[in-house]
């Protein structure tokens, strides 16, 4: 597996960029609210979906930050429930996971 810190930081950067774009859109800072009323209604129709994506991004950002803490304190790759090692394939697929497969079930 490549460096977990690098993997986590890359994903964190992607998510924070996406989150900033979503927040700008939801707050109208992207210019969409400067349109006429019909266009504004059309643009805001998908805001619930974007709010859900924003919530999911916030959750994943929190998980990544917790994983970075585990990297820093030397416990990354160890299940936070049972203390057993997390399989490398699981970490490759879910780099921020705090749980081994058995404890995640």
Short mmCIF file of C-alpha atoms in Angstrom, two decimals:
data_model
loop_
_atom_site.label_atom_id
_atom_site.label_comp_id
_atom_site.label_asym_id
_atom_site.label_seq_id
_atom_site.Cartn_x
_atom_site.Cartn_y
_atom_site.Cartn_z
CA UNK A 1 0.00 0.00 0.00
CA UNK A 2 1.24 3.48 -0.77
CA UNK A 3 1.84 5.98 2.00
CA UNK A 4 -1.44 6.22 3.94
CA UNK A 5 -0.80 9.84 4.92
CA UNK A 6 -0.43 10.85 1.28
CA UNK A 7 -3.54 8.90 0.26
CA UNK A 8 -5.59 10.45 3.06
CA UNK A 9 -4.33 13.98 2.39
CA UNK A 10 -5.09 13.69 -1.33
CA UNK A 11 -8.66 12.60 -0.59
CA UNK A 12 -9.00 15.34 2.02
CA UNK A 13 -7.92 17.92 -0.55
CA UNK A 14 -10.43 16.63 -3.08
CA UNK A 15 -13.26 16.66 -0.56
CA UNK A 16 -12.51 20.12 0.80
CA UNK A 17 -12.47 21.49 -2.75
CA UNK A 18 -15.78 19.85 -3.56
CA UNK A 19 -17.26 21.01 -0.28
CA UNK A 20 -16.18 24.60 -0.93
CA UNK A 21 -17.83 24.52 -4.36
CA UNK A 22 -21.04 23.08 -2.92
CA UNK A 23 -21.14 25.68 -0.16
CA UNK A 24 -20.53 28.49 -2.66
CA UNK A 25 -23.39 27.19 -4.77
CA UNK A 26 -25.77 26.77 -1.83
CA UNK A 27 -25.02 30.28 -0.59
CA UNK A 28 -25.44 31.76 -4.05
CA UNK A 29 -21.83 32.94 -4.31
CA UNK A 30 -21.50 31.32 -7.71
CA UNK A 31 -23.77 33.94 -9.31
CA UNK A 32 -26.75 31.65 -9.80
CA UNK A 33 -29.04 33.88 -7.72
CA UNK A 34 -28.35 36.82 -10.04
CA UNK A 35 -30.51 35.16 -12.71
CA UNK A 36 -34.20 35.77 -13.29
CA UNK A 37 -36.73 34.08 -11.02
CA UNK A 38 -37.40 31.05 -13.24
CA UNK A 39 -33.71 30.28 -13.53
CA UNK A 40 -33.22 30.62 -9.77
CA UNK A 41 -36.07 28.16 -9.16
CA UNK A 42 -34.48 25.73 -11.59
CA UNK A 43 -31.03 26.08 -10.02
CA UNK A 44 -32.29 25.67 -6.46
CA UNK A 45 -34.35 22.54 -7.23
CA UNK A 46 -31.29 20.34 -6.76
CA UNK A 47 -30.14 21.96 -3.53
CA UNK A 48 -31.40 19.08 -1.37
CA UNK A 49 -29.16 16.70 -3.28
CA UNK A 50 -26.22 19.06 -2.85
CA UNK A 51 -26.94 19.40 0.86
CA UNK A 52 -26.81 15.61 1.14
CA UNK A 53 -23.49 15.55 -0.70
CA UNK A 54 -22.19 18.30 1.60
CA UNK A 55 -23.19 16.28 4.67
CA UNK A 56 -21.51 13.16 3.27
CA UNK A 57 -18.35 15.15 2.51
CA UNK A 58 -18.27 16.54 6.06
CA UNK A 59 -18.61 13.03 7.48
CA UNK A 60 -15.82 11.68 5.29
CA UNK A 61 -13.59 14.67 6.13
CA UNK A 62 -14.05 13.91 9.84
CA UNK A 63 -13.19 10.26 9.21
CA UNK A 64 -10.06 11.21 7.28
CA UNK A 65 -8.91 13.59 10.01
CA UNK A 66 -9.38 10.81 12.58
CA UNK A 67 -7.38 8.44 10.36
CA UNK A 68 -4.60 11.03 10.09
CA UNK A 69 -4.53 11.18 13.89
CA UNK A 70 -4.11 7.39 13.94
CA UNK A 71 -1.24 7.70 11.48
CA UNK A 72 0.38 10.31 13.74
CA UNK A 73 0.01 8.23 16.90
CA UNK A 74 1.08 4.97 15.25
CA UNK A 75 -2.23 3.13 15.46
CA UNK A 76 -3.25 3.41 11.80
CA UNK A 77 -4.12 -0.01 10.44
CA UNK A 78 -5.22 -1.34 13.82
CA UNK A 79 -8.92 -1.81 14.49
CA UNK A 80 -10.15 0.70 17.05
CA UNK A 81 -12.65 -1.84 18.44
CA UNK A 82 -10.78 -5.11 18.76
CA UNK A 83 -7.15 -4.05 18.31
CA UNK A 84 -6.50 -6.53 15.51
CA UNK A 85 -4.73 -5.47 12.30
CA UNK A 86 -6.92 -4.20 9.46
CA UNK A 87 -6.28 -6.13 6.24
CA UNK A 88 -4.17 -4.17 3.73
CA UNK A 89 -6.80 -4.76 1.02
CA UNK A 90 -9.45 -3.19 3.26
CA UNK A 91 -7.20 -0.17 3.94
CA UNK A 92 -6.53 0.16 0.22
CA UNK A 93 -10.27 0.25 -0.48
CA UNK A 94 -11.24 2.32 2.59
CA UNK A 95 -8.15 4.22 3.75
CA UNK A 96 -9.99 6.06 6.55
CA UNK A 97 -11.66 2.99 8.05
CA UNK A 98 -11.13 2.56 11.79
CA UNK A 99 -12.47 -1.02 11.80
CA UNK A 100 -11.40 -4.44 10.64
CA UNK A 101 -13.91 -6.30 8.50
CA UNK A 102 -15.32 -8.30 11.44
CA UNK A 103 -15.94 -5.22 13.58
CA UNK A 104 -17.42 -3.23 10.70
CA UNK A 105 -20.11 -5.83 10.14
#
